[in-house]
Amino acid sequence: MQKKDRLGIRIAGPAGLGMNSVMDIVANAFSELGYNIITDSEYQSIIKGGLNFYDVNICSDFPYIMRKIDILIGLDAKNIVPNLEDLSQGGIVIVSQKTLAGLKKIQSDIEEKFRIIAPEINDKYENTYLVAVLSGILGVDSKNFEPIIRKVFLKKGSEVVEKNIKILHDFVEFGKNFYVDLLPELKENASPKKISYGNRMIAYGAIASGLEFYSAYPMTPASSILTEIINSKKIPYLQAEDEIAVINAALGASFTGARSMVGTSGGGFALMTEALSFAAQAEIPIVAILSQRSGPSTGAPTFHEQGEILYATRPTFGDIENIVMVPSTLEEAYFMAGQSLNLAQKYQTTVIFLTDKQFSEGKVMIGELQAASVDRGKISENPGADYARYQLTEDGVSPYVRVGVENGDFIATSYEHDEYGETSESSEMKIKMTEKRTKKVGYLFEKEKISGFEVINPCAKKKIITLSFTRYTAEYFIKNNPEWGLIIIKFLSPVDERLRGEIEKCDEVVFVENNFSGQLETLLSEKLGLKYLPNTKITHKRKYNLLPFYYEDFQELL
C-alpha cells in the first residue's frame, strides 16, 4: 500500500488552554525532521471557551491543506464531537481519561468508530502529555520535542521545565505502545526546515528594506505585525488610540521623508479613508497593510474571507488610482513588503498591501529570503531657491525633499493646488494635476520590469485564477492534475494587461476566491474585457463559509 504524502493532525479545544502552543510545538518538531509544514487555525473571537481547532499538515513534499485529518487531539468533549466528521476512517483520537468519560456521554459509540488513546492525566500540563503520546504513536524520539518544550516553558522556571521534560519522556514511551506507521515518507536528503507566518515575514521584510516608522491599532488578523515590530526593537512605532490617529501619525512621519507603514483590517481601514485621500492629494507616500477578515462590519472577526478586493482598489473618495499588491508566498511577503515601500516613495503614492486572515496567520516552510534594495525615488538633497514640490514632469513624479532642507519649504494641502502647493481652483490647473497624479503609476510594470501575475504550467488549456495563501493548495492540485494550470495574481491595481493574453490561450479559466460576489472575477473581467473573449469559458468557485479552500474543494473541479 502506497503511503500518503500528508499526515493531518488537528488540535481541538476551548480557547485559553494553549492550543496555539501545541500547534507550534508539533509544527516545529516535524519541520526540524525535514517535513514541509503548513497550518490552518480556526478559532472564535473569545478569550476562553468556544469551538476552535488548529491543524498541522505534515507533508513529505509540497505543502497543502486538507479538511480531512488522521489524528485528533482533543482537550474537551464539546470540541471533539464536531471534528469527528473530518476524521478519516480508522483515525486516532488522543484524549485524557477524564475527557473520554465526558465524550462517551455525548457519543457512546466513539470507541467503536475510532481508535481512542487515553492516558491518565492528573495535573495541569495536559498539553505536554498529549504531545508526548502523539510523538510515541508516530515513533518520533522525545529528543525531537525536548528543545521546543524547554523553550515553551522557559519563562516558568527550571522546575516547571524539568517536570514537563519528564512528562515528555515518560509518555512518549506510553505512546509507543500504540505505534502506527502514519508519517509520510521523507524525501531523500530531506533537511530541517524553517517555518514562519505571513505577518512576521511582512514585518521583517519591511525592516530589512529600510522601514523607518510603523503605526497600528491592534486588529485581528493584522495585530501580530505590530507585535513583531515591537519585538524587533529596530523600528520606531506607535500603538495609537484608533486608526485615524494611526494613519495620520504615519503620514506625518512620511512627510519628513521616513519610509512609513500602517497595518489594519477592514473596519480600521475604513477609518483611514479620509487620510488616504489626503495622502493622494498631497502625494505623501504611505503603505497600508489591509489584512482581510470576514465581514461586513465586525462580521466574524477571527475567520477568513476575501471581501475587500474591490475596496482595496478604490479606498479613497475622488478620482485616483493607487497600487495594490498581493503576496502569495511567505518569501514574496518578505520581498514585497520592502518593494511596497520603494513603490510608495518612487511614485509618491499610496500602496495597499492586501493580505487576509489565512495569509497573515498561516504557518508554512520558508526558503531563501531576499530583501528588496532600498529605492527612495526622486529625492532632492539640494533644491534650488525656486523649488516646486509638485513640479509638472514628464512622468508625473516630482522631486521631493526631507523636511528641514534649505529651500525645501512647501505646502502639503488637501486642496487642489499648483506646483508649489498653493491652493488653486483653476480649471487648467485641475486638469494638469489630475493627469499628473494619474500617470505616475501608468506603465508601472514596464517601468519596474515586473509582472502583475505568475503562471504555473503555462501550456495547460484549463487554468485556475486565484491569489494569496490559496496558492499553496492550488499549486499542489495542479501538480497532481497537469491538465490544469495556475495563474496567481500579484497586483490588483494597476492590472497587468498582459494577463488578457494568457487567459485568451485557455479553453477554460476558473476564478477561485473566498467571497460571495466574485470580486476578483469582477475586477479582471472589467479591466480586461473578459466577457468579450470568444473562445474561453469563464467559470468560478467561490467559498464564503468562514473557511479557506482545502484540497477537497479543488478536487470538485474534476
PDB file of C-alpha atoms in Angstrom, residues 91-266:
ATOM      1  CA  GLY A  91      -8.469   7.703  12.624  1.00  0.00           C
ATOM      2  CA  ILE A  92      -6.933   8.221  16.053  1.00  0.00           C
ATOM      3  CA  VAL A  93      -8.340  10.330  18.893  1.00  0.00           C
ATOM      4  CA  ILE A  94      -5.882  11.292  21.661  1.00  0.00           C
ATOM      5  CA  VAL A  95      -7.625  12.467  24.843  1.00  0.00           C
ATOM      6  CA  SER A  96      -7.250  12.213  28.592  1.00  0.00           C
ATOM      7  CA  GLN A  97      -9.265   9.614  30.511  1.00  0.00           C
ATOM      8  CA  LYS A  98     -11.295  12.444  32.036  1.00  0.00           C
ATOM      9  CA  THR A  99     -12.181  13.900  28.625  1.00  0.00           C
ATOM     10  CA  LEU A 100     -13.013  10.443  27.287  1.00  0.00           C
ATOM     11  CA  ALA A 101     -15.518   9.901  30.081  1.00  0.00           C
ATOM     12  CA  GLY A 102     -17.318  13.105  29.108  1.00  0.00           C
ATOM     13  CA  LEU A 103     -17.108  12.205  25.428  1.00  0.00           C
ATOM     14  CA  LYS A 104     -18.826   8.852  25.965  1.00  0.00           C
ATOM     15  CA  LYS A 105     -21.801  10.643  27.497  1.00  0.00           C
ATOM     16  CA  ILE A 106     -22.246  12.580  24.241  1.00  0.00           C
ATOM     17  CA  GLN A 107     -21.305   9.815  21.794  1.00  0.00           C
ATOM     18  CA  SER A 108     -21.499   6.390  23.365  1.00  0.00           C
ATOM     19  CA  ASP A 109     -20.150   4.505  20.318  1.00  0.00           C
ATOM     20  CA  ILE A 110     -16.994   6.598  19.972  1.00  0.00           C
ATOM     21  CA  GLU A 111     -14.662   3.662  20.748  1.00  0.00           C
ATOM     22  CA  GLU A 112     -16.310   1.517  18.084  1.00  0.00           C
ATOM     23  CA  LYS A 113     -15.768   4.068  15.295  1.00  0.00           C
ATOM     24  CA  PHE A 114     -12.308   5.383  16.105  1.00  0.00           C
ATOM     25  CA  ARG A 115      -9.115   4.311  17.788  1.00  0.00           C
ATOM     26  CA  ILE A 116      -9.027   6.044  21.171  1.00  0.00           C
ATOM     27  CA  ILE A 117      -5.772   6.534  23.083  1.00  0.00           C
ATOM     28  CA  ALA A 118      -6.466   7.985  26.511  1.00  0.00           C
ATOM     29  CA  PRO A 119      -3.682   8.364  29.089  1.00  0.00           C
ATOM     30  CA  GLU A 120      -4.477   9.074  32.726  1.00  0.00           C
ATOM     31  CA  ILE A 121      -3.607  12.733  33.399  1.00  0.00           C
ATOM     32  CA  ASN A 122      -3.739  14.149  36.908  1.00  0.00           C
ATOM     33  CA  ASP A 123      -2.130  17.586  36.634  1.00  0.00           C
ATOM     34  CA  LYS A 124      -2.476  20.785  34.623  1.00  0.00           C
ATOM     35  CA  TYR A 125       0.102  20.038  31.900  1.00  0.00           C
ATOM     36  CA  GLU A 126      -2.360  18.151  29.717  1.00  0.00           C
ATOM     37  CA  ASN A 127      -0.922  19.593  26.501  1.00  0.00           C
ATOM     38  CA  THR A 128       2.517  18.132  27.211  1.00  0.00           C
ATOM     39  CA  TYR A 129       1.049  14.698  27.950  1.00  0.00           C
ATOM     40  CA  LEU A 130      -0.916  14.646  24.704  1.00  0.00           C
ATOM     41  CA  VAL A 131       2.006  15.888  22.583  1.00  0.00           C
ATOM     42  CA  ALA A 132       4.214  13.211  24.152  1.00  0.00           C
ATOM     43  CA  VAL A 133       1.667  10.498  23.357  1.00  0.00           C
ATOM     44  CA  LEU A 134       1.454  11.770  19.771  1.00  0.00           C
ATOM     45  CA  SER A 135       5.241  11.581  19.474  1.00  0.00           C
ATOM     46  CA  GLY A 136       5.258   7.994  20.700  1.00  0.00           C
ATOM     47  CA  ILE A 137       2.399   6.899  18.441  1.00  0.00           C
ATOM     48  CA  LEU A 138       4.287   8.214  15.406  1.00  0.00           C
ATOM     49  CA  GLY A 139       7.595   6.696  16.509  1.00  0.00           C
ATOM     50  CA  VAL A 140       9.360  10.035  16.951  1.00  0.00           C
ATOM     51  CA  ASP A 141      12.041  10.198  19.632  1.00  0.00           C
ATOM     52  CA  SER A 142      11.401  12.556  22.545  1.00  0.00           C
ATOM     53  CA  LYS A 143      14.683  14.368  21.821  1.00  0.00           C
ATOM     54  CA  ASN A 144      13.000  15.960  18.794  1.00  0.00           C
ATOM     55  CA  PHE A 145      10.428  17.629  21.038  1.00  0.00           C
ATOM     56  CA  GLU A 146      12.628  18.374  24.056  1.00  0.00           C
ATOM     57  CA  PRO A 147      14.249  21.653  22.833  1.00  0.00           C
ATOM     58  CA  ILE A 148      10.841  23.041  21.877  1.00  0.00           C
ATOM     59  CA  ILE A 149       9.260  22.046  25.208  1.00  0.00           C
ATOM     60  CA  ARG A 150      12.155  23.741  27.025  1.00  0.00           C
ATOM     61  CA  LYS A 151      11.630  26.919  25.037  1.00  0.00           C
ATOM     62  CA  VAL A 152       7.861  26.965  25.642  1.00  0.00           C
ATOM     63  CA  PHE A 153       8.192  26.635  29.426  1.00  0.00           C
ATOM     64  CA  LEU A 154      11.432  28.613  29.863  1.00  0.00           C
ATOM     65  CA  LYS A 155       9.758  31.650  31.438  1.00  0.00           C
ATOM     66  CA  LYS A 156       8.030  29.478  34.046  1.00  0.00           C
ATOM     67  CA  GLY A 157      11.297  28.455  35.679  1.00  0.00           C
ATOM     68  CA  SER A 158      13.548  25.401  35.719  1.00  0.00           C
ATOM     69  CA  GLU A 159      11.283  23.327  37.976  1.00  0.00           C
ATOM     70  CA  VAL A 160       8.360  23.578  35.545  1.00  0.00           C
ATOM     71  CA  VAL A 161      10.673  22.918  32.590  1.00  0.00           C
ATOM     72  CA  GLU A 162      12.074  19.734  34.122  1.00  0.00           C
ATOM     73  CA  LYS A 163       8.628  18.494  35.136  1.00  0.00           C
ATOM     74  CA  ASN A 164       7.412  18.829  31.549  1.00  0.00           C
ATOM     75  CA  ILE A 165      10.550  17.173  30.177  1.00  0.00           C
ATOM     76  CA  LYS A 166       9.906  14.193  32.479  1.00  0.00           C
ATOM     77  CA  ILE A 167       6.284  14.031  31.284  1.00  0.00           C
ATOM     78  CA  LEU A 168       7.555  14.123  27.708  1.00  0.00           C
ATOM     79  CA  HIS A 169       9.986  11.218  28.158  1.00  0.00           C
ATOM     80  CA  ASP A 170       7.568   9.069  30.177  1.00  0.00           C
ATOM     81  CA  PHE A 171       4.581   9.484  27.891  1.00  0.00           C
ATOM     82  CA  VAL A 172       6.490   9.125  24.639  1.00  0.00           C
ATOM     83  CA  GLU A 173       7.187   5.616  25.919  1.00  0.00           C
ATOM     84  CA  PHE A 174       3.478   5.217  26.702  1.00  0.00           C
ATOM     85  CA  GLY A 175       2.589   6.324  23.159  1.00  0.00           C
ATOM     86  CA  LYS A 176       4.999   3.840  21.589  1.00  0.00           C
ATOM     87  CA  ASN A 177       2.701   1.050  22.782  1.00  0.00           C
ATOM     88  CA  PHE A 178       0.203   2.278  20.170  1.00  0.00           C
ATOM     89  CA  TYR A 179       2.664   2.901  17.316  1.00  0.00           C
ATOM     90  CA  VAL A 180       1.101   3.383  13.873  1.00  0.00           C
ATOM     91  CA  ASP A 181       3.081   3.855  10.658  1.00  0.00           C
ATOM     92  CA  LEU A 182       1.350   7.060   9.584  1.00  0.00           C
ATOM     93  CA  LEU A 183       4.150   9.529   8.906  1.00  0.00           C
ATOM     94  CA  PRO A 184       4.715  10.321   5.217  1.00  0.00           C
ATOM     95  CA  GLU A 185       7.962   9.028   3.793  1.00  0.00           C
ATOM     96  CA  LEU A 186      10.596  11.740   3.834  1.00  0.00           C
ATOM     97  CA  LYS A 187      12.251  12.700   0.581  1.00  0.00           C
ATOM     98  CA  GLU A 188      15.830  11.552   0.200  1.00  0.00           C
ATOM     99  CA  ASN A 189      18.285  14.041   1.719  1.00  0.00           C
ATOM    100  CA  ALA A 190      15.464  15.912   3.480  1.00  0.00           C
ATOM    101  CA  SER A 191      16.897  18.579   5.766  1.00  0.00           C
ATOM    102  CA  PRO A 192      15.435  20.611   8.648  1.00  0.00           C
ATOM    103  CA  LYS A 193      13.026  23.310   7.518  1.00  0.00           C
ATOM    104  CA  LYS A 194      12.269  26.710   8.962  1.00  0.00           C
ATOM    105  CA  ILE A 195       8.659  27.752   9.314  1.00  0.00           C
ATOM    106  CA  SER A 196       7.169  31.176   9.792  1.00  0.00           C
ATOM    107  CA  TYR A 197       3.908  33.020   9.161  1.00  0.00           C
ATOM    108  CA  GLY A 198       2.765  35.827   6.897  1.00  0.00           C
ATOM    109  CA  ASN A 199       2.675  38.741   9.326  1.00  0.00           C
ATOM    110  CA  ARG A 200       6.177  38.007  10.588  1.00  0.00           C
ATOM    111  CA  MET A 201       7.548  37.927   7.046  1.00  0.00           C
ATOM    112  CA  ILE A 202       5.836  41.231   6.235  1.00  0.00           C
ATOM    113  CA  ALA A 203       7.302  42.882   9.335  1.00  0.00           C
ATOM    114  CA  TYR A 204      10.846  41.638   8.856  1.00  0.00           C
ATOM    115  CA  GLY A 205      10.810  42.141   5.088  1.00  0.00           C
ATOM    116  CA  ALA A 206       9.882  45.779   5.632  1.00  0.00           C
ATOM    117  CA  ILE A 207      12.557  46.171   8.322  1.00  0.00           C
ATOM    118  CA  ALA A 208      15.196  44.651   6.019  1.00  0.00           C
ATOM    119  CA  SER A 209      14.250  47.163   3.319  1.00  0.00           C
ATOM    120  CA  GLY A 210      14.541  50.307   5.384  1.00  0.00           C
ATOM    121  CA  LEU A 211      11.214  50.701   7.206  1.00  0.00           C
ATOM    122  CA  GLU A 212      11.544  53.755   9.460  1.00  0.00           C
ATOM    123  CA  PHE A 213       8.124  54.096  11.130  1.00  0.00           C
ATOM    124  CA  TYR A 214       5.198  51.767  11.803  1.00  0.00           C
ATOM    125  CA  SER A 215       1.891  52.588  13.458  1.00  0.00           C
ATOM    126  CA  ALA A 216      -1.150  50.460  14.200  1.00  0.00           C
ATOM    127  CA  TYR A 217      -4.092  49.864  16.466  1.00  0.00           C
ATOM    128  CA  PRO A 218      -4.424  46.122  17.236  1.00  0.00           C
ATOM    129  CA  MET A 219      -6.993  44.486  14.969  1.00  0.00           C
ATOM    130  CA  THR A 220      -7.179  40.808  14.052  1.00  0.00           C
ATOM    131  CA  PRO A 221      -5.671  39.472  11.830  1.00  0.00           C
ATOM    132  CA  ALA A 222      -3.122  42.288  11.366  1.00  0.00           C
ATOM    133  CA  SER A 223      -2.234  42.677  15.064  1.00  0.00           C
ATOM    134  CA  SER A 224       0.827  40.441  15.133  1.00  0.00           C
ATOM    135  CA  ILE A 225       2.663  42.686  12.642  1.00  0.00           C
ATOM    136  CA  LEU A 226       2.756  45.311  15.392  1.00  0.00           C
ATOM    137  CA  THR A 227       3.910  42.643  17.862  1.00  0.00           C
ATOM    138  CA  GLU A 228       6.762  41.624  15.556  1.00  0.00           C
ATOM    139  CA  ILE A 229       7.782  45.260  15.001  1.00  0.00           C
ATOM    140  CA  ILE A 230       7.843  45.894  18.760  1.00  0.00           C
ATOM    141  CA  ASN A 231       9.773  42.699  19.495  1.00  0.00           C
ATOM    142  CA  SER A 232      12.356  43.503  16.823  1.00  0.00           C
ATOM    143  CA  LYS A 233      13.414  46.618  18.787  1.00  0.00           C
ATOM    144  CA  LYS A 234      14.619  48.088  15.497  1.00  0.00           C
ATOM    145  CA  ILE A 235      11.855  50.429  14.358  1.00  0.00           C
ATOM    146  CA  PRO A 236      10.126  53.470  15.911  1.00  0.00           C
ATOM    147  CA  TYR A 237       6.450  52.587  16.291  1.00  0.00           C
ATOM    148  CA  LEU A 238       3.193  53.979  17.622  1.00  0.00           C
ATOM    149  CA  GLN A 239       0.327  51.950  19.047  1.00  0.00           C
ATOM    150  CA  ALA A 240      -2.275  54.690  18.795  1.00  0.00           C
ATOM    151  CA  GLU A 241      -5.758  55.081  20.274  1.00  0.00           C
ATOM    152  CA  ASP A 242      -7.540  54.458  16.960  1.00  0.00           C
ATOM    153  CA  GLU A 243      -6.922  54.026  13.245  1.00  0.00           C
ATOM    154  CA  ILE A 244      -7.453  57.716  12.479  1.00  0.00           C
ATOM    155  CA  ALA A 245      -4.501  58.556  14.710  1.00  0.00           C
ATOM    156  CA  VAL A 246      -2.564  55.626  13.223  1.00  0.00           C
ATOM    157  CA  ILE A 247      -2.750  56.793   9.615  1.00  0.00           C
ATOM    158  CA  ASN A 248      -2.189  60.468  10.367  1.00  0.00           C
ATOM    159  CA  ALA A 249       0.858  59.706  12.504  1.00  0.00           C
ATOM    160  CA  ALA A 250       2.304  57.640   9.656  1.00  0.00           C
ATOM    161  CA  LEU A 251       1.603  60.399   7.133  1.00  0.00           C
ATOM    162  CA  GLY A 252       3.373  62.841   9.433  1.00  0.00           C
ATOM    163  CA  ALA A 253       6.403  60.560   9.549  1.00  0.00           C
ATOM    164  CA  SER A 254       6.312  60.098   5.781  1.00  0.00           C
ATOM    165  CA  PHE A 255       6.091  63.866   5.283  1.00  0.00           C
ATOM    166  CA  THR A 256       9.529  64.127   6.921  1.00  0.00           C
ATOM    167  CA  GLY A 257      10.917  61.544   4.469  1.00  0.00           C
ATOM    168  CA  ALA A 258      10.617  58.411   6.638  1.00  0.00           C
ATOM    169  CA  ARG A 259       9.555  55.141   4.994  1.00  0.00           C
ATOM    170  CA  SER A 260       6.242  54.569   6.763  1.00  0.00           C
ATOM    171  CA  MET A 261       3.715  51.766   7.024  1.00  0.00           C
ATOM    172  CA  VAL A 262       0.438  51.062   8.834  1.00  0.00           C
ATOM    173  CA  GLY A 263      -1.444  47.806   9.389  1.00  0.00           C
ATOM    174  CA  THR A 264      -5.123  47.084   9.979  1.00  0.00           C
ATOM    175  CA  SER A 265      -8.188  45.121   8.880  1.00  0.00           C
ATOM    176  CA  GLY A 266     -11.481  46.138   7.238  1.00  0.00           C
TER     177      GLY A 266
END
